[in-house]
mmCIF file of C-alpha atoms in Angstrom:
data_model
loop_
_atom_site.group_PDB
_atom_site.id
_atom_site.type_symbol
_atom_site.label_atom_id
_atom_site.label_comp_id
_atom_site.label_asym_id
_atom_site.label_seq_id
_atom_site.Cartn_x
_atom_site.Cartn_y
_atom_site.Cartn_z
ATOM 1 C CA ALA A 538 91.701 87.792 91.852
ATOM 2 C CA ALA A 539 94.130 86.682 94.773
ATOM 3 C CA ALA A 540 91.334 87.187 97.323
ATOM 4 C CA TRP A 541 88.764 85.405 95.282
ATOM 5 C CA THR A 542 91.337 82.305 94.965
ATOM 6 C CA TRP A 543 91.903 82.479 98.463
ATOM 7 C CA CYS A 544 88.019 82.217 99.493
ATOM 8 C CA ALA A 545 87.836 79.603 96.989
ATOM 9 C CA THR A 546 90.400 77.264 98.590
ATOM 10 C CA ILE A 547 90.713 77.972 102.226
ATOM 11 C CA TYR A 548 87.565 79.210 103.229
ATOM 12 C CA TYR A 549 85.002 77.345 101.169
ATOM 13 C CA LEU A 550 87.226 74.013 100.448
ATOM 14 C CA LYS A 551 89.077 73.704 103.367
ATOM 15 C CA PHE A 552 86.739 75.227 106.200
ATOM 16 C CA LEU A 553 83.131 74.837 104.688
ATOM 17 C CA GLU A 554 82.945 72.079 102.790
ATOM 18 C CA PRO A 555 82.928 69.234 105.401
ATOM 19 C CA LEU A 556 79.897 71.490 107.068
ATOM 20 C CA ASP A 557 77.929 72.527 103.566
ATOM 21 C CA TRP A 558 77.678 70.421 100.662
ATOM 22 C CA SER A 559 77.065 73.529 98.293
ATOM 23 C CA ALA A 560 80.456 74.963 99.302
ATOM 24 C CA LYS A 561 82.369 73.207 96.808
ATOM 25 C CA TYR A 562 80.049 74.910 93.937
ATOM 26 C CA ALA A 563 80.648 78.148 95.968
ATOM 27 C CA ALA A 564 84.180 77.112 95.689
ATOM 28 C CA TRP A 565 84.328 76.802 91.750
ATOM 29 C CA LEU A 566 82.408 80.167 91.439
ATOM 30 C CA PHE A 567 84.948 81.954 93.400
ATOM 31 C CA CYS A 568 87.583 80.521 91.021
ATOM 32 C CA PHE A 569 86.071 81.389 88.133
ATOM 33 C CA GLN A 570 85.491 84.924 89.185
ATOM 34 C CA ALA A 571 89.467 84.801 90.278
ATOM 35 C CA LEU A 572 90.296 83.655 86.450
ATOM 36 C CA ALA A 573 87.776 86.550 85.378
ATOM 37 C CA LEU A 574 89.677 89.436 87.376
ATOM 38 C CA ALA A 575 93.064 88.302 86.433
ATOM 39 C CA LEU A 576 92.438 88.101 82.935
ATOM 40 C CA MET A 577 90.203 91.216 82.964
ATOM 41 C CA PRO A 578 92.643 93.610 81.403
ATOM 42 C CA TRP A 579 92.994 91.448 78.268
ATOM 43 C CA LEU A 580 89.218 90.135 77.577
ATOM 44 C CA PRO A 581 87.327 92.161 75.145
ATOM 45 C CA GLY A 582 84.225 93.512 76.723
ATOM 46 C CA ARG A 583 85.407 93.876 80.133
ATOM 47 C CA GLY A 584 83.548 97.636 80.511
ATOM 48 C CA SER A 585 83.990 101.170 79.783
ATOM 49 C CA GLY A 586 86.269 101.939 82.912
ATOM 50 C CA ILE A 587 84.051 105.298 83.269
ATOM 51 C CA ALA A 588 81.804 106.108 86.107
ATOM 52 C CA THR A 589 79.999 108.959 86.857
ATOM 53 C CA ARG A 590 81.094 110.861 89.995
ATOM 54 C CA SER A 591 78.464 109.834 92.333
ATOM 55 C CA VAL A 592 78.798 106.104 90.956
ATOM 56 C CA ALA A 593 82.386 106.004 91.557
ATOM 57 C CA PHE A 594 81.941 107.649 95.130
ATOM 58 C CA THR A 595 79.176 104.942 95.736
ATOM 59 C CA GLY A 596 81.823 102.052 94.713
ATOM 60 C CA LEU A 597 84.483 103.708 96.915
ATOM 61 C CA PHE A 598 81.998 103.995 99.937
ATOM 62 C CA LEU A 599 81.351 100.067 99.606
ATOM 63 C CA MET A 600 84.829 99.504 99.219
ATOM 64 C CA LEU A 601 85.605 101.317 102.469
ATOM 65 C CA ILE A 602 82.641 99.508 104.261
ATOM 66 C CA ALA A 603 84.592 96.142 103.310
ATOM 67 C CA LEU A 604 87.910 97.074 104.079
ATOM 68 C CA ALA A 605 87.227 99.086 107.357
ATOM 69 C CA GLY A 606 83.723 99.997 108.461
ATOM 70 C CA SER A 607 82.679 96.195 108.910
ATOM 71 C CA PRO A 608 86.142 94.824 110.413
ATOM 72 C CA LEU A 609 85.566 98.103 112.885
ATOM 73 C CA LEU A 610 81.831 97.530 113.953
ATOM 74 C CA GLN A 611 82.602 93.828 114.507
ATOM 75 C CA TRP A 612 85.649 94.709 116.956
ATOM 76 C CA LEU A 613 83.235 97.038 118.673
ATOM 77 C CA ALA A 614 80.620 95.014 119.018
ATOM 78 C CA ASP A 615 82.834 91.803 120.277
ATOM 79 C CA VAL A 616 80.891 89.957 117.637
ATOM 80 C CA HIS A 617 82.938 86.841 117.147
ATOM 81 C CA HIS A 618 85.570 87.574 120.604
ATOM 82 C CA ARG A 619 88.265 85.800 118.737
ATOM 83 C CA ALA A 620 88.011 86.468 114.546
ATOM 84 C CA ILE A 621 86.823 89.547 112.752
ATOM 85 C CA ALA A 622 85.934 89.118 109.163
ATOM 86 C CA VAL A 623 88.087 90.919 106.828
ATOM 87 C CA ALA A 624 88.140 91.570 103.197
ATOM 88 C CA GLY A 625 90.160 89.080 101.065
ATOM 89 C CA ILE A 626 89.972 86.534 103.724
ATOM 90 C CA THR A 627 86.317 86.055 103.646
ATOM 91 C CA PRO A 628 84.201 85.630 101.034
ATOM 92 C CA GLU A 629 81.129 87.876 102.374
ATOM 93 C CA LEU A 630 83.730 91.177 102.595
ATOM 94 C CA THR A 631 85.788 90.244 99.419
ATOM 95 C CA LEU A 632 81.936 89.767 97.718
ATOM 96 C CA LEU A 633 80.913 93.655 98.879
ATOM 97 C CA PHE A 634 84.627 95.124 98.131
ATOM 98 C CA THR A 635 84.292 93.591 94.790
ATOM 99 C CA ILE A 636 80.857 95.051 94.412
ATOM 100 C CA GLY A 637 82.206 98.391 95.226
ATOM 101 C CA TRP A 638 85.419 98.058 93.001
ATOM 102 C CA LEU A 639 83.136 96.844 89.861
ATOM 103 C CA LEU A 640 80.835 99.992 90.366
ATOM 104 C CA ARG A 641 83.857 102.036 90.492
ATOM 105 C CA ILE A 642 85.710 100.930 87.193
ATOM 106 C CA GLY A 643 82.440 100.678 85.399
ATOM 107 C CA ALA A 644 82.749 97.125 84.829
ATOM 108 C CA ALA A 645 80.733 95.094 82.282
ATOM 109 C CA ALA A 646 77.473 93.482 83.118
ATOM 110 C CA TRP A 647 79.344 90.084 82.593
ATOM 111 C CA LEU A 648 81.666 90.658 85.494
ATOM 112 C CA TRP A 649 78.644 91.381 87.993
ATOM 113 C CA VAL A 650 77.373 87.643 87.506
ATOM 114 C CA ILE A 651 79.344 85.810 90.043
ATOM 115 C CA PRO A 652 79.502 88.347 92.639
ATOM 116 C CA ALA A 653 75.475 88.799 92.061
ATOM 117 C CA LEU A 654 75.329 84.613 93.029
ATOM 118 C CA GLY A 655 77.319 84.838 95.958
ATOM 119 C CA SER A 656 75.608 87.440 97.243
ATOM 120 C CA LEU A 657 72.371 85.389 96.854
ATOM 121 C CA TYR A 658 74.101 82.524 98.283
ATOM 122 C CA ALA A 659 75.450 84.491 101.260
ATOM 123 C CA PHE A 660 72.385 86.472 102.652
ATOM 124 C CA PRO A 661 70.042 83.426 103.469
ATOM 125 C CA SER A 662 72.988 81.987 105.338
ATOM 126 C CA GLY A 663 74.134 85.056 107.101
ATOM 127 C CA LEU A 664 70.217 85.407 108.196
ATOM 128 C CA ALA A 665 69.976 82.060 109.419
ATOM 129 C CA LEU A 666 73.106 82.147 111.400
ATOM 130 C CA GLY A 667 72.545 85.994 112.592
ATOM 131 C CA TYR A 668 76.091 86.613 110.843
ATOM 132 C CA ILE A 669 75.786 90.317 109.681
ATOM 133 C CA PRO A 670 78.819 90.257 107.263
ATOM 134 C CA ALA A 671 77.144 87.582 105.040
ATOM 135 C CA MET A 672 74.125 89.784 104.825
ATOM 136 C CA LEU A 673 76.076 92.969 103.426
ATOM 137 C CA PRO A 674 76.970 92.102 99.786
ATOM 138 C CA LEU A 675 72.994 91.667 98.674
ATOM 139 C CA PRO A 676 72.159 95.026 99.930
ATOM 140 C CA ALA A 677 75.125 96.500 98.441
ATOM 141 C CA LEU A 678 74.402 94.724 95.059
ATOM 142 C CA LEU A 679 70.982 96.159 95.481
ATOM 143 C CA ILE A 680 72.434 99.964 95.842
ATOM 144 C CA ALA A 681 74.806 99.282 93.179
ATOM 145 C CA ILE A 682 72.390 98.179 90.518
ATOM 146 C CA THR A 683 70.086 101.198 91.731
ATOM 147 C CA VAL A 684 72.939 103.845 91.621
ATOM 148 C CA MET A 685 73.973 102.474 88.248
ATOM 149 C CA SER A 686 70.036 102.819 86.986
ATOM 150 C CA VAL A 687 69.225 106.108 88.060
ATOM 151 C CA VAL A 688 72.043 108.490 88.542
ATOM 152 C CA PRO A 689 72.679 110.673 85.577
ATOM 153 C CA GLY A 690 75.868 112.637 85.660
ATOM 154 C CA LYS A 691 79.225 113.205 83.295
ATOM 155 C CA PRO A 692 81.432 110.461 83.321
ATOM 156 C CA GLN A 693 84.847 110.556 84.423
ATOM 157 C CA ALA A 694 87.414 108.169 84.094
ATOM 158 C CA THR A 695 88.172 106.252 87.404
ATOM 159 C CA ARG A 696 91.334 104.341 86.683
#
């Protein structure tokens, strides 16, 4: 929840709003998701908390890409020369990490709405700017939907 609040206030409102009229709307979405994640333990219908082993593993894999894989590749490629996108600081990798986490915990469908909207918002921008981290959440979301839809197996507790 703290990472989503950070991205809303610092990234979207302070940094991106002067450049993009839609940034304030993205900031509101990020604030709503932060609130939902903060209140999730007390909200009804938050999900089962159960995922199959392969679904939980896919979620963990996406989380690791967000935390280490993407920043490492950016550093190796010297993409930004000064700044490297990091989960919790930049919205794209925060989205990617959240998608993995929601997949891992077997979250309810309503918790996926804002990450899905954020992924759809980030992808065209990343494509237009050639910014690869912004393009990662949408394929991750599609992988998550596919894995949840087609992977059979015995559920296991993931908490």
